[in-house]
Short mmCIF file of C-alpha atoms and ligand atoms in Angstrom, two decimals:
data_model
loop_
_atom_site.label_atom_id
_atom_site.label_comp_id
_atom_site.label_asym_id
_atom_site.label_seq_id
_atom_site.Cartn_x
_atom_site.Cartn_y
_atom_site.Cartn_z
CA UNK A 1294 69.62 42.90 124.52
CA UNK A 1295 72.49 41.70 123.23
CA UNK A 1296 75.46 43.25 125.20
CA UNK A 1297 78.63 40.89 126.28
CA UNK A 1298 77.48 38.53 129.05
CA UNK A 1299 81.58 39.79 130.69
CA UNK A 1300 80.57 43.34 130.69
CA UNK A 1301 81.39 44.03 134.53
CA UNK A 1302 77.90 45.19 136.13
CA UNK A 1303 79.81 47.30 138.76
CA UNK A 1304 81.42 49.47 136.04
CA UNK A 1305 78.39 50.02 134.89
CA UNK A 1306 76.72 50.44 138.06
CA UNK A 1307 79.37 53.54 138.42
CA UNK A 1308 78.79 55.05 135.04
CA UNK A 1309 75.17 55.20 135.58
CA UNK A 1310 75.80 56.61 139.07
CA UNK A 1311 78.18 59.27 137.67
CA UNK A 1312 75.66 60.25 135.43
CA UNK A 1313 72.98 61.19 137.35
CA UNK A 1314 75.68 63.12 139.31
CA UNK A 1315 76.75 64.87 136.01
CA UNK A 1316 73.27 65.42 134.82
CA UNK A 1317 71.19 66.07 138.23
CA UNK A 1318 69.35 63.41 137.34
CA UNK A 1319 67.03 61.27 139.69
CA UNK A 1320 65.82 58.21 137.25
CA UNK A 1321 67.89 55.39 136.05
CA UNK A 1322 69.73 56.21 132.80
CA UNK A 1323 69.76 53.81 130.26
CA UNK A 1324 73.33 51.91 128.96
CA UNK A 1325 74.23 50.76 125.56
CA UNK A 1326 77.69 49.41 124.92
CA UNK A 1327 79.58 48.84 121.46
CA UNK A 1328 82.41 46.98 121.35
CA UNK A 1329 85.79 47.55 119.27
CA UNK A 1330 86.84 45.18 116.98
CA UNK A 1331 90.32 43.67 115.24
CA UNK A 1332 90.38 42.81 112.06
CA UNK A 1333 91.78 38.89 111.14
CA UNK A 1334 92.57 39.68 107.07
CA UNK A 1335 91.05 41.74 104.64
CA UNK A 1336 92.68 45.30 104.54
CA UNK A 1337 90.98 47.89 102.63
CA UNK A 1338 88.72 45.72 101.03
CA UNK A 1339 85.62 46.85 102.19
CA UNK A 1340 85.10 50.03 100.46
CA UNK A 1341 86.49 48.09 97.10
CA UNK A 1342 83.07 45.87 97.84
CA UNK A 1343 85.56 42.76 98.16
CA UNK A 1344 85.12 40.97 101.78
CA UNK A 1345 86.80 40.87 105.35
CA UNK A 1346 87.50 38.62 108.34
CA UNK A 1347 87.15 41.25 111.64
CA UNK A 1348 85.91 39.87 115.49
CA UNK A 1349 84.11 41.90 117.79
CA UNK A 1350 85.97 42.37 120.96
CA UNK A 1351 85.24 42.41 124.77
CA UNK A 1352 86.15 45.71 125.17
CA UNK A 1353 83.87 48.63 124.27
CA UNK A 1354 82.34 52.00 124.36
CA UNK A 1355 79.84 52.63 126.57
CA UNK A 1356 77.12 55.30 127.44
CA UNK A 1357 75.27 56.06 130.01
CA UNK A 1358 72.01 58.36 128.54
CA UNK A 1359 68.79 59.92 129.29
CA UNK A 1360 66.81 61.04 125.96
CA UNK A 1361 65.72 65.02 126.55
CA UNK A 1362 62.53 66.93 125.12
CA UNK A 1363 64.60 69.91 123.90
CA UNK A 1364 66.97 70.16 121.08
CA UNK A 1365 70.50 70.11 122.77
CA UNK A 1366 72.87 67.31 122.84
CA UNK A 1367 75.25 67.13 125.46
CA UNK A 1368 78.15 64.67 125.30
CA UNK A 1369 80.40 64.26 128.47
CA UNK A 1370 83.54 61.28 128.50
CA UNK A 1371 84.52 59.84 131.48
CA UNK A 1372 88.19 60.09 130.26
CA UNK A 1373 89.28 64.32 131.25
CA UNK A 1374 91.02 63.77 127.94
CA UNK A 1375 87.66 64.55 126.08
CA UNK A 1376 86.37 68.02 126.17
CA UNK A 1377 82.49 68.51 127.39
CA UNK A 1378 80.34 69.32 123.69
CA UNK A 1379 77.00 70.75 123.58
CA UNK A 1380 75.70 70.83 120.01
CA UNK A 1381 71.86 72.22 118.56
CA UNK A 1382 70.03 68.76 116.88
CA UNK A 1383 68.53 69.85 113.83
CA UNK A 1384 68.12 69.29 109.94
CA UNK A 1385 71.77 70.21 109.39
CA UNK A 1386 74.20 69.79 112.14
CA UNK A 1387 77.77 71.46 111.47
CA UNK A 1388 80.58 69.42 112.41
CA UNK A 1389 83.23 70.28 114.53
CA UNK A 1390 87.31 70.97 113.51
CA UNK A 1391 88.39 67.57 111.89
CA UNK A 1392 89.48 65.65 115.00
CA UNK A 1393 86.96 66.50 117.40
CA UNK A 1394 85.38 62.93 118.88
CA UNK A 1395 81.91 64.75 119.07
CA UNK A 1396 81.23 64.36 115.38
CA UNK A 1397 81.42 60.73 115.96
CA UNK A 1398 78.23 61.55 117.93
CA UNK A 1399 76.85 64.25 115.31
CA UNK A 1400 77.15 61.76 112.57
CA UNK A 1401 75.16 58.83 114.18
CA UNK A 1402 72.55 61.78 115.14
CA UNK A 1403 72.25 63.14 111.11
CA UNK A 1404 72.54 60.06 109.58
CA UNK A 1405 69.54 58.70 111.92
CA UNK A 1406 67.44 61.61 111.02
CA UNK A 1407 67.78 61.34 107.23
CA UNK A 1408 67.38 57.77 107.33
CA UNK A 1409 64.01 57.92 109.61
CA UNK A 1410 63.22 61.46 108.33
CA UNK A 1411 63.21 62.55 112.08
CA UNK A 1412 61.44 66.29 112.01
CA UNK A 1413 61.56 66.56 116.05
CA UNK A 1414 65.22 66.14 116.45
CA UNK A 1415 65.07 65.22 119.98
CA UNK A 1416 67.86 66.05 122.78
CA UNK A 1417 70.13 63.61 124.95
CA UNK A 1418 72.03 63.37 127.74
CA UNK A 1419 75.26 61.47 127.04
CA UNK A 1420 77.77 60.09 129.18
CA UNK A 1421 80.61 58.21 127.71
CA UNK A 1422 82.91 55.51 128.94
CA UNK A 1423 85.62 53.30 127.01
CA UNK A 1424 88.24 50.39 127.99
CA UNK A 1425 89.00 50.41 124.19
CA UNK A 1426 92.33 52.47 123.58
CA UNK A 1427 91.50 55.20 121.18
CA UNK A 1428 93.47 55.60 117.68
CA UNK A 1429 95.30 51.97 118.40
CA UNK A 1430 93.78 50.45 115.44
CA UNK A 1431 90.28 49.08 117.51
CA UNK A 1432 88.10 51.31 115.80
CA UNK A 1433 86.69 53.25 118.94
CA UNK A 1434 85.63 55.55 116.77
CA UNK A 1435 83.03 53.29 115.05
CA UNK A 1436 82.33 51.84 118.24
CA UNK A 1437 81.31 55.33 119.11
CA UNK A 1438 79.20 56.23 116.47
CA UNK A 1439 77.18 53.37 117.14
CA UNK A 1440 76.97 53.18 120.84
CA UNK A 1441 75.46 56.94 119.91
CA UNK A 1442 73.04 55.70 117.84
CA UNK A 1443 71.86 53.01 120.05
CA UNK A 1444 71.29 56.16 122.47
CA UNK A 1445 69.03 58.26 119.32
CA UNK A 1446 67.36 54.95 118.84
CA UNK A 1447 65.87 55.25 121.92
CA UNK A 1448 65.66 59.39 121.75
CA UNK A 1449 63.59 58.80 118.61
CA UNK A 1450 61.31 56.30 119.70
CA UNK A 1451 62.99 52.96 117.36
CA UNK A 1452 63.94 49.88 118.46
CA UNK A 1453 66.63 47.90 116.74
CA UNK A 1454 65.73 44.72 115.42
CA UNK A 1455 62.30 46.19 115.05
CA UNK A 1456 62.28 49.48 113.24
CA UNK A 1457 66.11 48.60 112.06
CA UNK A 1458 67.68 45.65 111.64
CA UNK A 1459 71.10 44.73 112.51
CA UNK A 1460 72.05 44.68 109.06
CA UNK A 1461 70.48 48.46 107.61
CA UNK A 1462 71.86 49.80 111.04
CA UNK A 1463 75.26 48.71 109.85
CA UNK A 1464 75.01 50.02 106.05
CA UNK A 1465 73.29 53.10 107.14
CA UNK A 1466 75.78 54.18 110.10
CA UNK A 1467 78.71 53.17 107.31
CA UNK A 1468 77.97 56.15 105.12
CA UNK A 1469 76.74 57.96 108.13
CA UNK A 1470 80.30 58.07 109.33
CA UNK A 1471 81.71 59.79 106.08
CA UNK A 1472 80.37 62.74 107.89
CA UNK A 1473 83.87 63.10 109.83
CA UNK A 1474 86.01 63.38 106.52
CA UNK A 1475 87.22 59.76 106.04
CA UNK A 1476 85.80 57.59 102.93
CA UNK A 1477 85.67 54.51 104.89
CA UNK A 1478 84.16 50.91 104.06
CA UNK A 1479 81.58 49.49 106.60
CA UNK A 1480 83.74 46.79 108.19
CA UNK A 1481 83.67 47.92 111.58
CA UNK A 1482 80.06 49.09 111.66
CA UNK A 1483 78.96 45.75 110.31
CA UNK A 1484 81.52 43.77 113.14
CA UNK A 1485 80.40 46.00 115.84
CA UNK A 1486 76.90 45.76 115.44
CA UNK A 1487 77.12 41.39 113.97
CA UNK A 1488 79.44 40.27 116.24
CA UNK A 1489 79.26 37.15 118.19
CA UNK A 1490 81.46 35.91 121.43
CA UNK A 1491 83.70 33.34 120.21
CA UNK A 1492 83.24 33.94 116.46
CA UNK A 1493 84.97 35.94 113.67
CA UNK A 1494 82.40 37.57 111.20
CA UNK A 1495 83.32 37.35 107.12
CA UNK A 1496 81.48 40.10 106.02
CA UNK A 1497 80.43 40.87 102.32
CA UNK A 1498 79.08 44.21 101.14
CA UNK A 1499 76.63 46.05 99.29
CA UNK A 1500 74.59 45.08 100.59
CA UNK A 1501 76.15 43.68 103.44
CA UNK A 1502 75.87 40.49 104.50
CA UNK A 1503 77.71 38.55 107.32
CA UNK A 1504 78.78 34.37 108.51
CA UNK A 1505 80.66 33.82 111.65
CA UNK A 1506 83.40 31.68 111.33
CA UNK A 1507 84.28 29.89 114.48
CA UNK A 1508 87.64 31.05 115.99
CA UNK A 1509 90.60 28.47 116.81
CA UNK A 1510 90.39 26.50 119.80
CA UNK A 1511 94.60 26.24 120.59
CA UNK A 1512 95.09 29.70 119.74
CA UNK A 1513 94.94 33.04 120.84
CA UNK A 1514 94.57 36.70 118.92
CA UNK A 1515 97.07 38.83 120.27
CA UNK A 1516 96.97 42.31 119.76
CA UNK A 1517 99.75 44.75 120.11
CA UNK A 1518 100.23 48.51 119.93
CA UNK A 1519 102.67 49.73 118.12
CA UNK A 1520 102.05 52.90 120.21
CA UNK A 1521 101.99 55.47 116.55
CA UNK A 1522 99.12 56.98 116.85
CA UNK A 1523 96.87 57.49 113.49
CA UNK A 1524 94.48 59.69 114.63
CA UNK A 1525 92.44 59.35 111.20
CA UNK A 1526 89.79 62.13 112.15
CA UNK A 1527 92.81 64.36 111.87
CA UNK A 1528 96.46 64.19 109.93
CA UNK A 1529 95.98 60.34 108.62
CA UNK A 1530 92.57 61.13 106.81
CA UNK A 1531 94.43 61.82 103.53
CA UNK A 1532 96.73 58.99 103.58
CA UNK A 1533 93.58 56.94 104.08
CA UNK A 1534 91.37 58.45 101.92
CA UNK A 1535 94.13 57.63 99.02
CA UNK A 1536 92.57 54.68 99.08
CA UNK A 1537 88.88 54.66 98.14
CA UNK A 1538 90.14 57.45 95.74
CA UNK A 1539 92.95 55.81 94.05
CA UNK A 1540 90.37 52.47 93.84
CA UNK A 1541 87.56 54.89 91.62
CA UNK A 1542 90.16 55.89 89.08
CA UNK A 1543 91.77 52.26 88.83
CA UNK A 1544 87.42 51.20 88.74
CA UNK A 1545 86.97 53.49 85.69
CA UNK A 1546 90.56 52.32 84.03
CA UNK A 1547 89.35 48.58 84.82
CA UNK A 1548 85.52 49.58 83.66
CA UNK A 1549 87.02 50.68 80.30
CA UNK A 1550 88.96 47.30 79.42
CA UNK A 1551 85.52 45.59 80.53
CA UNK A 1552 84.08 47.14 77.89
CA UNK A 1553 86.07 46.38 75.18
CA UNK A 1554 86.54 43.03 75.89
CA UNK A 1555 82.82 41.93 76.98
CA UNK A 1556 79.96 43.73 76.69
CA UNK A 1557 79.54 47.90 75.90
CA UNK A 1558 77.18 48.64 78.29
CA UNK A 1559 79.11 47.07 81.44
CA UNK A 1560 79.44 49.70 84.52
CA UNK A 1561 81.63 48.81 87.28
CA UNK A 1562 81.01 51.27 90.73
CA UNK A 1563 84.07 49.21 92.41
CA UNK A 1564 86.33 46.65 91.88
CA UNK A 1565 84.32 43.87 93.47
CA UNK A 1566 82.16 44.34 90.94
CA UNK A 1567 83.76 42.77 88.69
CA UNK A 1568 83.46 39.22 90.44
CA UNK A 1569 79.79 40.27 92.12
CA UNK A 1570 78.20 42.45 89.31
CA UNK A 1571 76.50 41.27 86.01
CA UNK A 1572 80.25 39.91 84.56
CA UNK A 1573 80.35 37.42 88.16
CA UNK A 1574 84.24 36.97 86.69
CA UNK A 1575 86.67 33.99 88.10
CA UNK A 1576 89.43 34.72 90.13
CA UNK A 1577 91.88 33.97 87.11
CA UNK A 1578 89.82 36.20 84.75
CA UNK A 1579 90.00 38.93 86.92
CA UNK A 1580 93.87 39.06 87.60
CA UNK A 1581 94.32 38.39 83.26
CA UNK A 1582 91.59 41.59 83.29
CA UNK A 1583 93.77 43.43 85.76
CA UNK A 1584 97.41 42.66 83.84
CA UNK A 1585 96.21 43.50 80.34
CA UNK A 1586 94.65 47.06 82.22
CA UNK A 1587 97.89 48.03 84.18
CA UNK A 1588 100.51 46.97 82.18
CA UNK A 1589 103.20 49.21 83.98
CA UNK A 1590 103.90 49.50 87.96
CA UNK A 1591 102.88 53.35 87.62
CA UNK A 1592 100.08 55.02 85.81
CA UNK A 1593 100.49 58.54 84.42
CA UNK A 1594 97.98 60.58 85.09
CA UNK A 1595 97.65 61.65 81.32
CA UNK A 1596 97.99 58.80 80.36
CA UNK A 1597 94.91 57.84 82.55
CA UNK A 1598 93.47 60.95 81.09
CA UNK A 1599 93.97 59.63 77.64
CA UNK A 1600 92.86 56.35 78.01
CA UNK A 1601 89.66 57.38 79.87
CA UNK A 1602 89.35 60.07 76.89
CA UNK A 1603 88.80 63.10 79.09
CA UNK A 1604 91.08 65.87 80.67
CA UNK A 1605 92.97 65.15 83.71
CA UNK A 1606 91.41 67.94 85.34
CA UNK A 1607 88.21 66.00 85.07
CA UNK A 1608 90.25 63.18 86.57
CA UNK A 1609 90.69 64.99 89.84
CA UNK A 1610 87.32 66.12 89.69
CA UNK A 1611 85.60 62.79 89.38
CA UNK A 1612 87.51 60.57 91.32
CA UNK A 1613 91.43 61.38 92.99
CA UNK A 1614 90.75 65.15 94.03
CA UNK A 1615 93.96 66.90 94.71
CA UNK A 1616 96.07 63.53 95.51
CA UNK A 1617 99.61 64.34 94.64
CA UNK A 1618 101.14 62.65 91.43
CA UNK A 1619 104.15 60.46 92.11
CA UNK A 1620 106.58 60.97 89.55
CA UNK A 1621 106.72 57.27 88.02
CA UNK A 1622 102.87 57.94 88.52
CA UNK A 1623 100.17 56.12 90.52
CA UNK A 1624 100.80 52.47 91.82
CA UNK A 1625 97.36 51.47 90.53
CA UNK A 1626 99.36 48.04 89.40
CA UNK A 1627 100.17 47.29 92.64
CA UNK A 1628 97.44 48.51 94.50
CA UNK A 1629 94.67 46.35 92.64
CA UNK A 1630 97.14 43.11 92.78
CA UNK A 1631 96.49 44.16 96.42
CA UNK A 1632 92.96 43.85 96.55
CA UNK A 1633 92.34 40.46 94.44
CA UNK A 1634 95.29 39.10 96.67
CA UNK A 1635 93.52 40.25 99.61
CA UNK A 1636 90.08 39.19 98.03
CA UNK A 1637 91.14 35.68 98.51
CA UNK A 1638 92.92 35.24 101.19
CA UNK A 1639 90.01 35.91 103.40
CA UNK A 1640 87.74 33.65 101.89
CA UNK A 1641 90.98 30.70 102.09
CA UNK A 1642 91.30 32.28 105.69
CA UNK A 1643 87.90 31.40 106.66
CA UNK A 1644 88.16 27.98 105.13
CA UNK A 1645 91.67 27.34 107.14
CA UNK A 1646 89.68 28.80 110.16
CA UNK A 1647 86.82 26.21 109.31
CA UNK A 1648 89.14 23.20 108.96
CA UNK A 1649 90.78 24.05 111.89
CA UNK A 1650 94.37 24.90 110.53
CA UNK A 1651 96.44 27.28 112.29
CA UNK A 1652 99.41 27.09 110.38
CA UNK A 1653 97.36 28.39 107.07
CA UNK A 1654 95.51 31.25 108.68
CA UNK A 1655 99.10 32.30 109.73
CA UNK A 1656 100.65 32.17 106.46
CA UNK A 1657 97.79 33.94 105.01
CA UNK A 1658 98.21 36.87 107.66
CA UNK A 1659 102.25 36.94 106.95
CA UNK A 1660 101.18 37.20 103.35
CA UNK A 1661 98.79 39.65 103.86
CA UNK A 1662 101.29 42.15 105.68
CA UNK A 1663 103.50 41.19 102.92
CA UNK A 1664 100.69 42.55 100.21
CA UNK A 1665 99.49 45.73 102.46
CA UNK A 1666 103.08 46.74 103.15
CA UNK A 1667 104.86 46.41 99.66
CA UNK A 1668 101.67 46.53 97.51
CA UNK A 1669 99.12 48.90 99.41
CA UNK A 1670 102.33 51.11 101.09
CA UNK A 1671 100.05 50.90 104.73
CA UNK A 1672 102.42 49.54 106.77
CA UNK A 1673 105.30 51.31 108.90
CA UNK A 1674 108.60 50.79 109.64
CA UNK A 1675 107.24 49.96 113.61
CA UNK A 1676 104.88 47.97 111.87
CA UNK A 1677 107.00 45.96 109.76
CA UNK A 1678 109.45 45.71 112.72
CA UNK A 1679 106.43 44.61 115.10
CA UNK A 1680 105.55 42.00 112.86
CA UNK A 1681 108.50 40.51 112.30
CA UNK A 1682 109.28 40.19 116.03
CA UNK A 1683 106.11 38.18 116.96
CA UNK A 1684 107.01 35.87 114.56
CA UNK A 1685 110.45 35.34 115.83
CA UNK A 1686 108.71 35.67 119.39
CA UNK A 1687 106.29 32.69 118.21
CA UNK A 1688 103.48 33.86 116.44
CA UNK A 1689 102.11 31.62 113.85
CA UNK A 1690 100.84 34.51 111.84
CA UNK A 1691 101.39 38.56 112.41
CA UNK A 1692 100.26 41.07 110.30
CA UNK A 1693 98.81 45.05 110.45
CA UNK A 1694 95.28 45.68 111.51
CA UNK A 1695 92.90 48.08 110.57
CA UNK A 1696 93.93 51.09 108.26
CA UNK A 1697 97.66 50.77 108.58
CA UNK A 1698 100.39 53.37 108.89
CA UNK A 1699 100.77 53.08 112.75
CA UNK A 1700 97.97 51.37 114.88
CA UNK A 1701 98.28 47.68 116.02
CA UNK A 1702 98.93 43.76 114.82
CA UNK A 1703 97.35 41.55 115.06
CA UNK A 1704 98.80 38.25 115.81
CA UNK A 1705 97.79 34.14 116.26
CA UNK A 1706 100.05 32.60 118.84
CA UNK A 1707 99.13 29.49 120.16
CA UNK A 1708 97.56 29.27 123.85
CA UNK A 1709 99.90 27.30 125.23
CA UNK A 1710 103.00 30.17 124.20
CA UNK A 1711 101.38 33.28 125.02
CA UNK A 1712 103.32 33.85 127.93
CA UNK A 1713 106.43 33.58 126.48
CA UNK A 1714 105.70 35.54 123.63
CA UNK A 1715 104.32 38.41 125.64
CA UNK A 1716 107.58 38.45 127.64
CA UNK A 1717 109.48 38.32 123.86
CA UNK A 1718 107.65 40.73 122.28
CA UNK A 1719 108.03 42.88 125.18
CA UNK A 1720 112.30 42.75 125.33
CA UNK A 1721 112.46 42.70 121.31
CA UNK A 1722 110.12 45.60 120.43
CA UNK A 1723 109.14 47.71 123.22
CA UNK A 1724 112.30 47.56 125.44
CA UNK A 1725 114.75 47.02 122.82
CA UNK A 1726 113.43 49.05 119.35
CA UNK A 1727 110.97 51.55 120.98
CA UNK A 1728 112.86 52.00 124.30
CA UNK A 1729 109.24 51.83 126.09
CA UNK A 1730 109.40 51.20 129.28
CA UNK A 1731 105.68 51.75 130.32
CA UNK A 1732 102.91 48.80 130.43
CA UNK A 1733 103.05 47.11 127.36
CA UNK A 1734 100.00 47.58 125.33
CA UNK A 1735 99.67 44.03 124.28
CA UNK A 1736 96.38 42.16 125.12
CA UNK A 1737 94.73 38.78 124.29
CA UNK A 1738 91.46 39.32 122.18
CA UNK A 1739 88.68 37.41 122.83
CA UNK A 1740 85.82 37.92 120.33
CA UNK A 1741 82.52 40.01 122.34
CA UNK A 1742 79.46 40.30 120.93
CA UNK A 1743 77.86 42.89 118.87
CA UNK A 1744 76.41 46.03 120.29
CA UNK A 1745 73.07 45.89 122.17
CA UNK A 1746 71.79 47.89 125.31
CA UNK A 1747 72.75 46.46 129.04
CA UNK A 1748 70.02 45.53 131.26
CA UNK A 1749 68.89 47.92 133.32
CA UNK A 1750 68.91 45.61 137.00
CA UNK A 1751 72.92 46.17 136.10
CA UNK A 1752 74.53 46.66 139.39
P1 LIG B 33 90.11 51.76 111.07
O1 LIG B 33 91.30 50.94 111.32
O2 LIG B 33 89.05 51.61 112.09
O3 LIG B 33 90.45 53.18 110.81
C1 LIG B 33 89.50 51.77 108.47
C2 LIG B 33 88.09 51.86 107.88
C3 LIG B 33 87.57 50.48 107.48
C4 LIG B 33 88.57 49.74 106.61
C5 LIG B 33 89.95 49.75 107.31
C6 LIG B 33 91.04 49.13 106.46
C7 LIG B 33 86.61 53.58 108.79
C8 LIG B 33 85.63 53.91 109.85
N1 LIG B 33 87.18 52.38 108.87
O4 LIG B 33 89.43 51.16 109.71
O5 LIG B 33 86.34 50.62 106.81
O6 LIG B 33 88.64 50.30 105.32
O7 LIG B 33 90.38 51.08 107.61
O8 LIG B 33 90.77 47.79 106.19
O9 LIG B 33 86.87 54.39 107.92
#
């Protein structure tokens, strides 16, 4: 068990009730919980194999569920929002239209049966709850793909820790999730299921390993809405799948000048390869790697073509797909001064964090808005504008969090001025720019712990 020692046993007390109301059914269901998370620093490096700085937060998803001897999954969410999915379990389970939260669900469920080669594919009886605002940047859709598979755990008869660990759950569910469309890294699987109250996690992949990093003691994490919704399932998956795609083609352009400047028989699957894999290069050999590959701001793609000696059909094929050319070509220059940038401000982020000094984790956030708005083109103009505010309402450090182009900041502020720069923020960017004059979606994070199942005495 390792759910948040805050999680409110009445709340949970009512989901279980509701569920045996939903389900007609007279035992006690079982809870698991997974909590959302906000990442510190380190945009977009995951999937590039380069590190990142994220915290597990208090709030969560939650379900209530009852494992089934028959085939049929049946997903309910407490929020009227969510339609009511039944789906067949079985060796190959269609997904639903891009967009639909159920897949979430299906893609914990197929990725647990490959993994364990499940033949049975048990049923469940799923009831879902969440004080983690969707699409806001949180990642409560990773949060729900593995409170489901903390439910199939159970359905198939594995315990985590046991049959899984913590670790291969979080590698395994990471690719699992590419089952919804996006190409995502495994950040927020690897925070959701490693996180620890009061700690940050710096988390290294393939294969993924993870350090908490103790969080300030004078200052707070402030997150704030921008209130633009990126619903990634849907219209934002092919801005964010630009990404990982744009990353393989600069891989094979940077995999090329490897070659012909070390060793023949180098092969580079992403760009953190080049500081983890055989090469293990410095920092400063790196960025004099990167400059002598993309000499110009914007790569052609014939000229890409040309370099890589092959068409640029095959181009598309192999790594970009259908990603439309801009006419000065693709930022590639930018984009990889991005990543290295990025690269090391988390690990000099975790030092500052380490040390104990606020005022260089906050320059390191400004800096890495900065680098994800004008060098990875993630940021908005709410987000820019959102930024900028909390600093001139007192943060120490704001920046975007998560995949960008709408979503929330994240901000450090210390304790003893959060008031007043709630009550800032508020006039300067929700009254003033947005003309919002709802509940402002601003909280205080506090860093939960990683997923686990509740006990069941809850209540
Ligand atoms: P969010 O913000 O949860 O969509 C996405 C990816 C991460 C990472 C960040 C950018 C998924 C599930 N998550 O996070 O892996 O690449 O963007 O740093 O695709």
């Amino acid at each position: 068990m390792n759910g948040d020692v805050n999680e409110t046993m009445s709340s949970i007390q009512l989901l279980r009730d509701r569920f045996c109301k939903t389900y007609a059914y007279a035992g006690v269901p079982e809870v698991c919980r997974a909590p959302g998370r906000v990442n510190l620093i380190g945009e977009h490096t995951d999937y590039n194999g380069l590190p990142v700085l994220p915290m597990a937060l208090r709030q969560s998803v939650r379900i209530a569920f009852a494992p089934k001897k028959n085939r049929l999954i049946q997903v309910r969410n407490a929020n009227p929002r969510y339609a009511d999915a039944t789906f067949q379990n079985g060796p190959d389970i269609p997904p639903s239209p891009p967009g639909d939260w159920t897949n979430y669900c299906k893609a914990a469920v197929q990725g647990l049966n490959v993994h364990f080669g499940v033949r049975s594919y048990p049923g469940m009886d799923l009831l879902v709850d969440a004080d983690l605002p969707a699409a806001a940047g949180l990642s409560s859709s990773s949060a729900m793909v593995v409170a489901s598979s903390l439910a199939y755990l159970r359905a198939i008869g594995k315990t985590l820790e046991k049959d899984i660990s913590r670790l291969e759950l979080a590698a395994l569910l990471a690719s699992a999730e590419h089952y919804v469309g996006t190409r995502g890294g495994g950040m927020d699987q690897a925070v959701i299921i490693n996180g620890k109250a009061g700690y940050a996690c710096k988390i290294d992949f393939f294969p993924v390993r993870t350090e908490h990093v103790p969080l300030l003691d004078d200052h707070v994490i402030v997150v704030c809405d921008s209130t633009v919704r990126v619903e990634k399932s849907g219209d934002a998956l092919h801005a964010y799948n630009a990404g990982p795609r744009l990353s393989r083609l600069a891989t094979a352009l940077l995999e090329q000048t490897a070659k012909a400047e070390f060793d023949d028989g180098v092969q580079l699957e992403r760009i953190g390869d080049l500081y983890f894999g055989p090469l293990c290069l410095t920092h400063l050999e790196v960025t004099e790697l990167c400059e002598r590959t993309f000499v110009k701001p914007g790569m052609i793609l014939q000229e890409a073509a040309t370099r890589l000696q092959c068409t640029t059909e095959s181009i598309r094929e192999r790594w970009i797909g259908d990603l439309p050319e801009p006419s000065e070509g693709f930022p590639l220059q930018a984009r990889v001064r991005h990543l290295r940038t990025e690269f090391r401000r988390v690990e000099e982020a975790r030092d500052a964090l380490q040390a104990g000094d606020p005022a260089a984790v906050g320059a390191l956030m400004d800096e890495s808005h900065r680098s994800c708005a004008g060098d990875y083109f993630i940021s908005s103009p709410e987000l820019d504008v959102l930024t900028q505010a909390a600093r001139n309402a007192g943060a120490v450090g704001a920046r975007l969090t998560g995949a960008g182009f709408g979503g929330a900041t994240v901000n450090l502020v210390p304790t003893t001025e959060k008031d007043t720069f709630i009550e800032r923020i508020t006039a300067s960017y929700y009254r003033r720019y947005l003309d919002f004059n709802g509940n402002v979606p601003v909280f205080i994070a506090e860093a939960g712990d990683g997923a686990g199942y509740l006990p069941s005495s809850a209540g």
